[in-house]
Short mmCIF file of C-alpha atoms and ligand atoms in Angstrom, two decimals:
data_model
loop_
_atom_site.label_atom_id
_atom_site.label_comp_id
_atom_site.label_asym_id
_atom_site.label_seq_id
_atom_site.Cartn_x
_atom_site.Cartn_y
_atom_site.Cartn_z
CA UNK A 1 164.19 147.78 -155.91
CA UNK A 2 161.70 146.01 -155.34
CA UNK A 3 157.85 146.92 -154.64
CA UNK A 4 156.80 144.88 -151.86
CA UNK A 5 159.88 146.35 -149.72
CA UNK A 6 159.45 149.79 -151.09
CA UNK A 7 157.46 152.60 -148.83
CA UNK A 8 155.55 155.01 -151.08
CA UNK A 9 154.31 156.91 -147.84
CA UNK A 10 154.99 160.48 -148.67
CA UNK A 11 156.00 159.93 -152.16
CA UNK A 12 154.73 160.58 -155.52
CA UNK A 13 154.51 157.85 -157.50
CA UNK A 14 154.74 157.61 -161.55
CA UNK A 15 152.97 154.25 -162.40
CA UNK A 16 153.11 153.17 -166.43
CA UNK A 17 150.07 150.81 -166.25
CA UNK A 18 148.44 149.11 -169.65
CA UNK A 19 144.73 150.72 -169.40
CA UNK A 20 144.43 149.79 -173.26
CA UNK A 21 140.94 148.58 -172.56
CA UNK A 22 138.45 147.60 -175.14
CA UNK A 23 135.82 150.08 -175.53
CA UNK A 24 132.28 150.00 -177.71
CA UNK A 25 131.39 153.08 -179.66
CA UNK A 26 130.14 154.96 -176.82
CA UNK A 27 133.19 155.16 -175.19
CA UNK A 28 132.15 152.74 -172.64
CA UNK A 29 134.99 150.06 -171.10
CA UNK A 30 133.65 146.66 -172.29
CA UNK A 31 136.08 144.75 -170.93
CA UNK A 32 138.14 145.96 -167.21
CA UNK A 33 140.32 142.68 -167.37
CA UNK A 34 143.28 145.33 -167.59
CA UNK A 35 142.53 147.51 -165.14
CA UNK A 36 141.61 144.93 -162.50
CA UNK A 37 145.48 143.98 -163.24
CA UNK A 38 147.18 146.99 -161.90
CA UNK A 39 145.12 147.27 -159.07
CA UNK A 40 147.78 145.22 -156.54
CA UNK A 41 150.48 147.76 -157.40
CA UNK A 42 148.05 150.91 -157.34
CA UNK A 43 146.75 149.88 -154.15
CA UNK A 44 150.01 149.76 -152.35
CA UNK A 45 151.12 153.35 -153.52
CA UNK A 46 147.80 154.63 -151.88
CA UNK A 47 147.51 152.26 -149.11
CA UNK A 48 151.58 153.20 -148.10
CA UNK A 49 150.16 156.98 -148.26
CA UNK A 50 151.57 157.42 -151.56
CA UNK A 51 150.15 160.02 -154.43
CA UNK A 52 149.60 157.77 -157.72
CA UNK A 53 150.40 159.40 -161.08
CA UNK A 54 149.10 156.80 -163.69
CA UNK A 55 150.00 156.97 -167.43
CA UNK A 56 149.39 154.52 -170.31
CA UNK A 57 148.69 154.61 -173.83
CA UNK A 58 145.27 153.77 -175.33
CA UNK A 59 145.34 152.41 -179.03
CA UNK A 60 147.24 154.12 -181.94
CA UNK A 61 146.62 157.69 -182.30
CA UNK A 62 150.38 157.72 -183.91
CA UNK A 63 151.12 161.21 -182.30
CA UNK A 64 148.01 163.14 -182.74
CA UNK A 65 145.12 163.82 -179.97
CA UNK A 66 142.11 161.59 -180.98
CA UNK A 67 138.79 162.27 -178.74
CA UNK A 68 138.03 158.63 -179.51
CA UNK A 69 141.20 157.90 -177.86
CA UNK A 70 141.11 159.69 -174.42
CA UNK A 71 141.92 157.99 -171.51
CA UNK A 72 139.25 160.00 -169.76
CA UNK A 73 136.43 157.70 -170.99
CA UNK A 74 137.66 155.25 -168.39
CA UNK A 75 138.62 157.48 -165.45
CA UNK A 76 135.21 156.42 -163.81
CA UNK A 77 136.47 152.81 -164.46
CA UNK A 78 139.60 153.11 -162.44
CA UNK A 79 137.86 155.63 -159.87
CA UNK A 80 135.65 152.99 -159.06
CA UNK A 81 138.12 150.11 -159.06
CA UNK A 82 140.26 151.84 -157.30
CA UNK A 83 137.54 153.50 -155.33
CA UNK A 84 138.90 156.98 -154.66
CA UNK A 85 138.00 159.63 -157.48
CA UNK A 86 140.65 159.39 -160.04
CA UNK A 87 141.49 163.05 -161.13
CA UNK A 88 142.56 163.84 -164.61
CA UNK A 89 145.01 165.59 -166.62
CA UNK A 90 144.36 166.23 -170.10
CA UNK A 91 148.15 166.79 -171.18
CA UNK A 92 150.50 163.96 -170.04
CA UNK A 93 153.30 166.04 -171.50
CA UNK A 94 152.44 169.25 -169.25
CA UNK A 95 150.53 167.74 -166.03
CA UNK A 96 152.97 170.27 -163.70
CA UNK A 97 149.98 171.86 -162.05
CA UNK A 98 147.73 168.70 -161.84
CA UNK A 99 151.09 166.78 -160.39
CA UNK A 100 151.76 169.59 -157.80
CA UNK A 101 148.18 169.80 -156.23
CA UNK A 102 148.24 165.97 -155.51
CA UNK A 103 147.91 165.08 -152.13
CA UNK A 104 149.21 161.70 -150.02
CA UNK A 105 146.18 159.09 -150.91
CA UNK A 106 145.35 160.94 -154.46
CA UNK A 107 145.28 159.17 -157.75
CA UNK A 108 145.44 161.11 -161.18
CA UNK A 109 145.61 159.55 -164.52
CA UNK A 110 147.46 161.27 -167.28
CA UNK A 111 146.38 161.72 -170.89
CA UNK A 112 146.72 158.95 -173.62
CA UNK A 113 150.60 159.14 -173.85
CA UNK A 114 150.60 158.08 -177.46
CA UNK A 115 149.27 161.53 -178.49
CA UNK A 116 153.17 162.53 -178.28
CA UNK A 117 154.79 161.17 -180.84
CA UNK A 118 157.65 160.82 -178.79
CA UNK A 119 156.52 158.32 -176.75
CA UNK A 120 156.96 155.37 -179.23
CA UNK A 121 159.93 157.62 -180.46
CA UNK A 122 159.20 156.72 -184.01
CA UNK A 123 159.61 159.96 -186.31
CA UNK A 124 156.01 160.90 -187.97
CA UNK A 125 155.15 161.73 -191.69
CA UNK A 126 158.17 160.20 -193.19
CA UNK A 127 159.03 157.31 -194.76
CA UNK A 128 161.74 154.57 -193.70
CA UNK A 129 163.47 154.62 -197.17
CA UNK A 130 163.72 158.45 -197.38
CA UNK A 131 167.49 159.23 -197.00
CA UNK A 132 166.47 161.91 -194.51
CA UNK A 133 165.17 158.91 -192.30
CA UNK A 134 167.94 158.15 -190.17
CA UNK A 135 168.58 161.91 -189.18
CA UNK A 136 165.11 162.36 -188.35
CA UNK A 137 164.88 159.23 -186.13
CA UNK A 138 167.65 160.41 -184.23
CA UNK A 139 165.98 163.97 -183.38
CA UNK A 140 163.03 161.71 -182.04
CA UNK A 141 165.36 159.59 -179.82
CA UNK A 142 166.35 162.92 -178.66
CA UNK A 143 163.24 164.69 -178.17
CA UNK A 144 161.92 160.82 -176.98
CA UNK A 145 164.41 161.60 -173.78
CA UNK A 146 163.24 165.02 -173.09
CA UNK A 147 159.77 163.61 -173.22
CA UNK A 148 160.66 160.84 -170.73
CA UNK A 149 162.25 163.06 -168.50
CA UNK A 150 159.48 164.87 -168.05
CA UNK A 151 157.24 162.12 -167.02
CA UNK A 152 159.87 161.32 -164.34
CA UNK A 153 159.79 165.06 -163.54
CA UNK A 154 156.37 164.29 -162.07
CA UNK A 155 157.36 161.82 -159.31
CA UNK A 156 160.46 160.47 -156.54
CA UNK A 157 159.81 156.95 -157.98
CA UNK A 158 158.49 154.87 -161.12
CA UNK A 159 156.85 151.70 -161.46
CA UNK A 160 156.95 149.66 -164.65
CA UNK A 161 153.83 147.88 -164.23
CA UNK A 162 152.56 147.34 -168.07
CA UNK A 163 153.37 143.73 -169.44
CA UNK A 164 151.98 144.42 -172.45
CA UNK A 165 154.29 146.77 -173.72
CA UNK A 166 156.89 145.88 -171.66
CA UNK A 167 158.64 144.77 -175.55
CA UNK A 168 158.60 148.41 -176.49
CA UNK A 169 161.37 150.68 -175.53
CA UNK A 170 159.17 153.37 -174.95
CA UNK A 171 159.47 156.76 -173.19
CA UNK A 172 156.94 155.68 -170.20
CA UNK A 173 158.07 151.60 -170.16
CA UNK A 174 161.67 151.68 -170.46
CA UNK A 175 163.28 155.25 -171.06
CA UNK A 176 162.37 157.01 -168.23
CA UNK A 177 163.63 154.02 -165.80
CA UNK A 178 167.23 156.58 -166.68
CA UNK A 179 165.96 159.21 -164.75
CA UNK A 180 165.20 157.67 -161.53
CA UNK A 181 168.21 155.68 -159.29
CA UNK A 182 167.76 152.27 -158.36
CA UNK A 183 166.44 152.68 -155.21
CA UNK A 184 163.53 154.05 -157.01
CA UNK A 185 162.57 152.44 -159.61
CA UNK A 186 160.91 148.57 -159.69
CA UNK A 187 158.39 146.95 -161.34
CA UNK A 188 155.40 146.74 -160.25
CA UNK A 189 152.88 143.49 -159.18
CA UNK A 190 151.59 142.19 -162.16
CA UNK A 191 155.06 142.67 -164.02
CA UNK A 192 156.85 140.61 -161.45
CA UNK A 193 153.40 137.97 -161.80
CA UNK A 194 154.28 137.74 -165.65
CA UNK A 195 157.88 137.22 -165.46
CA UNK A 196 156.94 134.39 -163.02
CA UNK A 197 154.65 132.82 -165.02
CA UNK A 198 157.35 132.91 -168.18
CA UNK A 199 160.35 131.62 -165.72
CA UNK A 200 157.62 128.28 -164.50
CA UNK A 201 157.25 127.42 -168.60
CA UNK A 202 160.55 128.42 -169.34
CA UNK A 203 163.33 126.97 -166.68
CA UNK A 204 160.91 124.76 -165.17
CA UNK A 205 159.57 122.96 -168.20
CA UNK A 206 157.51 119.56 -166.62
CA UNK A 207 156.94 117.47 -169.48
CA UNK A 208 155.10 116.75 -171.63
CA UNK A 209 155.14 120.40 -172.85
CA UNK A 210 152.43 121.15 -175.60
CA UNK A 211 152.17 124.55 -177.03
CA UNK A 212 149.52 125.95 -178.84
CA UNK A 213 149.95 128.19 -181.79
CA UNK A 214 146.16 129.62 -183.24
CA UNK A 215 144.91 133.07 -184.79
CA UNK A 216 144.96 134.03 -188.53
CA UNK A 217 148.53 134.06 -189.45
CA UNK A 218 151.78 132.23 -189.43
CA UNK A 219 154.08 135.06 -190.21
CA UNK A 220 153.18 136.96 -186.95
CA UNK A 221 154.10 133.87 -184.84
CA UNK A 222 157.11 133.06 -186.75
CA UNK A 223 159.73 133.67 -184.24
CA UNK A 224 157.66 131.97 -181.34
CA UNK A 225 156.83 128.96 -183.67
CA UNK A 226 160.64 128.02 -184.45
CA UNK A 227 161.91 128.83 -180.48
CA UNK A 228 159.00 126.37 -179.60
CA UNK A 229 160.36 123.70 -181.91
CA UNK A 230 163.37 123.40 -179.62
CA UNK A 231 161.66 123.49 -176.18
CA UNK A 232 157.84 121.28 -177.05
CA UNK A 233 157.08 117.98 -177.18
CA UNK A 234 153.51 118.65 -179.01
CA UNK A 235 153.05 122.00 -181.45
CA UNK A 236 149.74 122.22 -182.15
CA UNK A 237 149.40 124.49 -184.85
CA UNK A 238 145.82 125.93 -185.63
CA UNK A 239 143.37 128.33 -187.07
CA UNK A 240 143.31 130.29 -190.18
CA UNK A 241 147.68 129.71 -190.40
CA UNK A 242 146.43 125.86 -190.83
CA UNK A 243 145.41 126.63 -194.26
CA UNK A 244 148.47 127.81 -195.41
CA UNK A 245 150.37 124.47 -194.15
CA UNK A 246 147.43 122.58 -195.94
CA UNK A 247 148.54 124.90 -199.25
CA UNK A 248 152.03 124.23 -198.89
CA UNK A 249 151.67 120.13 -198.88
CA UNK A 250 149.52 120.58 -202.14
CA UNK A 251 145.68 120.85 -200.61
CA UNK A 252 142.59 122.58 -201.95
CA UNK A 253 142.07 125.18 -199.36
CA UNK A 254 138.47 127.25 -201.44
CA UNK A 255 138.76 130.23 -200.07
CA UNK A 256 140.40 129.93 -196.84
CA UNK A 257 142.66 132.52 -195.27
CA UNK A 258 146.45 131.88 -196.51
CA UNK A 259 149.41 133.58 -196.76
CA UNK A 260 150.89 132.23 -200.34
CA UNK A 261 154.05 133.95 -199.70
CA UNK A 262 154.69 131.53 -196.52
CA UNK A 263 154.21 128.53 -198.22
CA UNK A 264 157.83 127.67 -198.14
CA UNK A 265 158.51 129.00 -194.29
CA UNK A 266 155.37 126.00 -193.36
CA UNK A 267 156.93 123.67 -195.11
CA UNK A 268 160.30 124.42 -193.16
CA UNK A 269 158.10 124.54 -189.98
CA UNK A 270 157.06 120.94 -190.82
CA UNK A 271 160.68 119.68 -191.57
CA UNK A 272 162.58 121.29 -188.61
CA UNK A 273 159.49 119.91 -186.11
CA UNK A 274 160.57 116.62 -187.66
CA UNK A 275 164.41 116.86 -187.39
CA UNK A 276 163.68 118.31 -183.49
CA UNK A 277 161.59 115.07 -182.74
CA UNK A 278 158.18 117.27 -182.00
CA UNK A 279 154.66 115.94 -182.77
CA UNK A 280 153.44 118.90 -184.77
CA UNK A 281 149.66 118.61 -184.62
CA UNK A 282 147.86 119.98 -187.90
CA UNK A 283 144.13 119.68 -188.15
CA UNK A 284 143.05 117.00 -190.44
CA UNK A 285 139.18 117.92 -191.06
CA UNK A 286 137.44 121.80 -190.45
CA UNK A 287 134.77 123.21 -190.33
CA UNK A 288 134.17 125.30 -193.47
CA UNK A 289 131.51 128.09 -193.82
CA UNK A 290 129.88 129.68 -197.06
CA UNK A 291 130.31 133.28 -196.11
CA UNK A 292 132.50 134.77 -193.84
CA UNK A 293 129.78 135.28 -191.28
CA UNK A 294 128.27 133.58 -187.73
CA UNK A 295 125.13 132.11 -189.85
CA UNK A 296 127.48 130.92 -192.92
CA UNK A 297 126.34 127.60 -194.15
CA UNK A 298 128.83 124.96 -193.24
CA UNK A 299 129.93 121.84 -194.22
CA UNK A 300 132.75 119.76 -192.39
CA UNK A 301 135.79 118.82 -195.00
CA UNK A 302 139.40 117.73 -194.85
CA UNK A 303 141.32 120.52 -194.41
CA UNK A 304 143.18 119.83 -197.52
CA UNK A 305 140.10 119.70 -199.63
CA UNK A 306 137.99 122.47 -199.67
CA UNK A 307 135.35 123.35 -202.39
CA UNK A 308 135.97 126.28 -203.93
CA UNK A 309 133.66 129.32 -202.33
CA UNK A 310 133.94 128.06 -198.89
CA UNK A 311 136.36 128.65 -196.66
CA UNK A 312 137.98 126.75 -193.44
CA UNK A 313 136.71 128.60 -190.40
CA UNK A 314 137.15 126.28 -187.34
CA UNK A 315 138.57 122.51 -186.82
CA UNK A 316 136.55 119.83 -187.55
CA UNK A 317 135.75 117.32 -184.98
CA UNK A 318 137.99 114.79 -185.97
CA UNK A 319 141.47 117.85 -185.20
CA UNK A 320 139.71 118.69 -181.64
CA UNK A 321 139.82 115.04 -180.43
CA UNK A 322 143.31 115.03 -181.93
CA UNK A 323 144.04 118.85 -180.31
CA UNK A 324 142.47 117.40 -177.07
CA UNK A 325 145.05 114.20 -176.93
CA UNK A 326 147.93 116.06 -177.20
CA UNK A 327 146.75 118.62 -174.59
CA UNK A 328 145.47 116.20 -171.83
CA UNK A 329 148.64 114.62 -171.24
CA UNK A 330 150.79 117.66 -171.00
CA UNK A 331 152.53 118.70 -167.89
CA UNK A 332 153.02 122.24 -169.30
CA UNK A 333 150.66 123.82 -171.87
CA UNK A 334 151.17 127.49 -173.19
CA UNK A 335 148.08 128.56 -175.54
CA UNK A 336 148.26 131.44 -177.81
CA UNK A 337 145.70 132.53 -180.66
CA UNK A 338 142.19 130.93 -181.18
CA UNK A 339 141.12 127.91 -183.41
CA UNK A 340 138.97 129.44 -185.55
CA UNK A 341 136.80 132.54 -185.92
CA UNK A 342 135.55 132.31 -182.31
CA UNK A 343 134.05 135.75 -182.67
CA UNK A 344 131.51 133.97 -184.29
CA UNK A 345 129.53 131.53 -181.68
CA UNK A 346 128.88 128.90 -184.43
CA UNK A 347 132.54 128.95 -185.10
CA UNK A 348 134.08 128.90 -181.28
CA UNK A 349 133.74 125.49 -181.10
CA UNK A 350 137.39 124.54 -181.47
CA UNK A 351 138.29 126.66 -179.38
CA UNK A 352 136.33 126.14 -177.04
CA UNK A 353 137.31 122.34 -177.31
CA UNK A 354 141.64 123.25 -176.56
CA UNK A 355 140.15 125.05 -173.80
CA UNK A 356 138.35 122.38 -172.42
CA UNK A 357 141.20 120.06 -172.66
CA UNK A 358 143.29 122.66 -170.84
CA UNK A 359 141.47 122.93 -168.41
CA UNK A 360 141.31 119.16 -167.76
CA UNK A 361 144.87 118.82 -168.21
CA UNK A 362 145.44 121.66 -165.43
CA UNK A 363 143.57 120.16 -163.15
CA UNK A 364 145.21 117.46 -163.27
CA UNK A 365 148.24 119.00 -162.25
CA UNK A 366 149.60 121.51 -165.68
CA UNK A 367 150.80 124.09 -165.52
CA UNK A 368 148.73 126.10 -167.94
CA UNK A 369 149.71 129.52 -169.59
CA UNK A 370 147.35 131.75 -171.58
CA UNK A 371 148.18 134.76 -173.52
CA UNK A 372 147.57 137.23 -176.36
CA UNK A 373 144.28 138.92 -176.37
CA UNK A 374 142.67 136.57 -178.29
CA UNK A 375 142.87 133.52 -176.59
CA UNK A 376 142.17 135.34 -173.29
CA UNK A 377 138.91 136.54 -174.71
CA UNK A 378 138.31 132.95 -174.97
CA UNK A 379 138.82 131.65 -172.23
CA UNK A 380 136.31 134.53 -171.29
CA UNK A 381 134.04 133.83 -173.67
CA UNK A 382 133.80 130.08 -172.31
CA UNK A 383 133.63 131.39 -168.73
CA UNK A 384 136.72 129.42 -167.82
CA UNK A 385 139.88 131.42 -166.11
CA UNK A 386 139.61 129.99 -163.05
CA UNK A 387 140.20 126.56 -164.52
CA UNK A 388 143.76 127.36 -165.81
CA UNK A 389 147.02 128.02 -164.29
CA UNK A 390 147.81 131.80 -165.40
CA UNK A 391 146.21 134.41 -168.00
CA UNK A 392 148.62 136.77 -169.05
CA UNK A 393 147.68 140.42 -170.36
CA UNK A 394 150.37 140.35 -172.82
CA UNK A 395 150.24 139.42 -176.60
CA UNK A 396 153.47 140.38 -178.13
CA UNK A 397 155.22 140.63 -175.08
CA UNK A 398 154.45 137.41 -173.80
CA UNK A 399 155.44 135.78 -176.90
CA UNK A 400 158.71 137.87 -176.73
CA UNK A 401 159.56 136.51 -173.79
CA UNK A 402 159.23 133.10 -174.42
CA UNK A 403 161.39 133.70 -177.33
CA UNK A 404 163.60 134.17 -174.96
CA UNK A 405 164.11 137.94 -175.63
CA UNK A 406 165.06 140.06 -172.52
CA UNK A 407 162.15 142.81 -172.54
CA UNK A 408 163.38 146.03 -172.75
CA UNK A 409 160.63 146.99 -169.65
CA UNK A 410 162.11 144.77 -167.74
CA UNK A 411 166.00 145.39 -168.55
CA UNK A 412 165.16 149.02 -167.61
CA UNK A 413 164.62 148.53 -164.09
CA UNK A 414 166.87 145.25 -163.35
CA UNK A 415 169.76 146.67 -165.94
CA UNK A 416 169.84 143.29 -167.51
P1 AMP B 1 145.86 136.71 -184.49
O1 AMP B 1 145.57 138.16 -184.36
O2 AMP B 1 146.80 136.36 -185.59
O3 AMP B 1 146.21 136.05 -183.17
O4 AMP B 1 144.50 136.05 -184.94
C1 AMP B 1 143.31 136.11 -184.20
C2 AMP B 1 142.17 136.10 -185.17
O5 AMP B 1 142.29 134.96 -186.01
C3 AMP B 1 140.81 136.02 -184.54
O6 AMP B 1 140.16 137.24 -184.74
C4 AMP B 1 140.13 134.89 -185.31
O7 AMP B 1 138.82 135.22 -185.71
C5 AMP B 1 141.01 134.72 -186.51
N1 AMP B 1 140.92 133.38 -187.10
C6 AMP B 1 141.08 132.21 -186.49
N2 AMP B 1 140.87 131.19 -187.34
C7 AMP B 1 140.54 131.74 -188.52
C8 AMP B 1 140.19 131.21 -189.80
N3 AMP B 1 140.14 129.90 -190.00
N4 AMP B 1 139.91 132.07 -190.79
C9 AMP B 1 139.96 133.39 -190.58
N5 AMP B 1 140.29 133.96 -189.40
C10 AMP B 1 140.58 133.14 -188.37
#
């Protein structure tokens, strides 16, 4: 189904929305990015004269109720958002009475669902080479359906409306899509906005296409890295995962972030960009710090030649005019993970330079994709998402799909 042609009026409808905000140690929301998401698809369920049931997860409690954790620190968030008063239930696995007193034009949000272990459906408390692994992983799938069912027990339709865990086949983002027919089931606004976004890099590649690989490691971005190397004209690879390419080739890296037991997989990186015909872009120079801290001394050094007790903590000027030229010509530009320890405003700087080319680059006429929470808290940071083409709210998903991989969120609802 799908949402725009669906009529919620008189329906109850169970929403899985990603309200895995940020919060300081107060509790407060320090960043409603997420939440401003959902609000297309929330608004239609309550403008139709729907009742909204909204559930998501909020960090890893791994199955146990953390305080720290409860999605009720952010119910005056959505309430206001939203702007009706959100109401609350405090058990997402037994809402029955909070679900039957809901009224046409109501919103309630449901407890962090990751306080069940079933939701991720990953057995708890034992380990994956115990022998008695497999048998208890199959009691969770089980007791992972009955939990699912009951969520769908709540409501005459679902929405799938959380990108950023649209990778997981979890009880709320993909499981309970079995109890509902397809008449009433869809995904929701931003999910349909994400897919988009992929399908315009993906099947409508205008090139040049320069991709944009940052953050601190290589091994998490493996699987992107080596799809990219078949679809990119320009791979510019960046941040602390530079070091360990420097490493590999035989540099002096001090103490810079590497992961010695990748040195092999960045030297493959560098050989299969070569056989594919892509310009990989490595930094040449960095900026290297003294301490791992916003007031470190620095000095700027080849990245392939650092003194030993400093450490490589953003690119050097010479990389971001380098990062810049392959950006500024691109027709299609997908940016994931910073350029250095942007965290740190004395370190943001090359960052802050790839976004600057982006944003030159889109407007003159990129397409421009952002994701993984990183670089979107860049782009933040530098005060610049209206000067690129889309900001998606997914990390690992996004990067999942670009892979190529089918996300079990979205097979769930179009059966693919
Ligand atoms: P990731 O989670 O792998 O996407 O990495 C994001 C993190 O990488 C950010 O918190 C950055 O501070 C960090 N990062 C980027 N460059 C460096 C670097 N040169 N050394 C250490 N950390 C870095």
């Amino acid at each position: 189904m799908n949402i725009d042609q669906f009529n919620f009026a008189g329906k109850k409808a169970i929403v899985r929305v990603d309200f895995n905000v940020p919060l300081d140690e107060n509790g407060n929301v320090t960043d409603e990015t997420r939440i401003r998401g959902a609000l297309p698809t929330l608004k239609k369920v309550l403008a139709d004269g729907g009742a909204l049931i909204m559930m998501s997860h909020m960090g890893k409690p791994k199955g146990k109720v953390k305080p720290e954790l409860s999605l009720k620190q952010i119910v005056k968030n959505v309430s206001d958002a939203l702007g009706v008063d959100v109401k609350f239930a405090a058990d997402c696995g037994n809402a029955d009475k909070e679900v039957a007193e809901l009224k046409a034009g109501e919103a309630l949000l449901l407890e962090n669902l990751r306080y069940y272990p079933e939701e991720e459906g990953k057995p708890v408390g034992i380990d994956k080479e115990d022998p008695a692994y497999s048998e208890a992983k199959k009691e969770m799938k089980e007791r992972q359906k009955e939990f699912a069912k009951k969520l769908a027990s709540y409501a005459d339709c679902y929405v799938m409306d959380a990108f950023g865990t649209a990778h997981r086949r979890h009880a709320s983002t993909a499981v309970i899509a079995d109890y509902f027919d397809a008449d009433n089931k869809m995904l929701g606004y931003l999910m349909e906005k994400e897919v988009q976004a992929v399908d315009n890099v993906l099947s409508n590649i205008k090139r040049p296409f320069t991709a944009i690989m940052g953050g601190s490691k290589v091994s998490t971005k493996i699987g992107i890295i080596e799809n990219l190397l078949g679809k990119v004209d320009n791979l510019i690879l960046c941040g602390g995962m530079t070091y360990t390419f420097a490493k590999a080739q035989g540099g002096n890296i001090g103490n810079s972030i590497c992961e010695n037991d990748k040195l092999d997989l960045a030297l493959d990186i560098i050989k299969k960009a070569k056989e594919n015909g892509v310009n990989l872009v490595l930094g040449t120079d960095c900026i290297a710090g003294d301490d791992f801290k916003n007031d470190a001394n620095t000095q700027i050094c080849q990245a392939n030649n650092i003194p030993e007790g400093w450490e490589g903590m953003d690119a050097g000027p010479e990389t971001r005019k380098k990062f810049a030229n392959a950006i500024e010509g691109a027709k299609t530009i997908l940016w994931n993970g910073p350029a250095g320890v942007f965290e740190f405003d004395n370190f943001a700087g090359g960052s802050k330079a790839i976004a600057e080319a982006i944003a030159k680059a889109t407007a003159n006429g990129a397409f421009s994709l952002i994701g993984g929470g990183d670089s979107v808290a860049c782009i933040n940071k530098f005060g610049m998402a209206d000067q690129v083409s889309y900001i998606s709210t997914g990390g690992g998903a996004l990067l999942e799909a670009i892979e190529g991989k089918v996300l079990p969120g979205v097979a769930a609802i179009k059966g693919e």
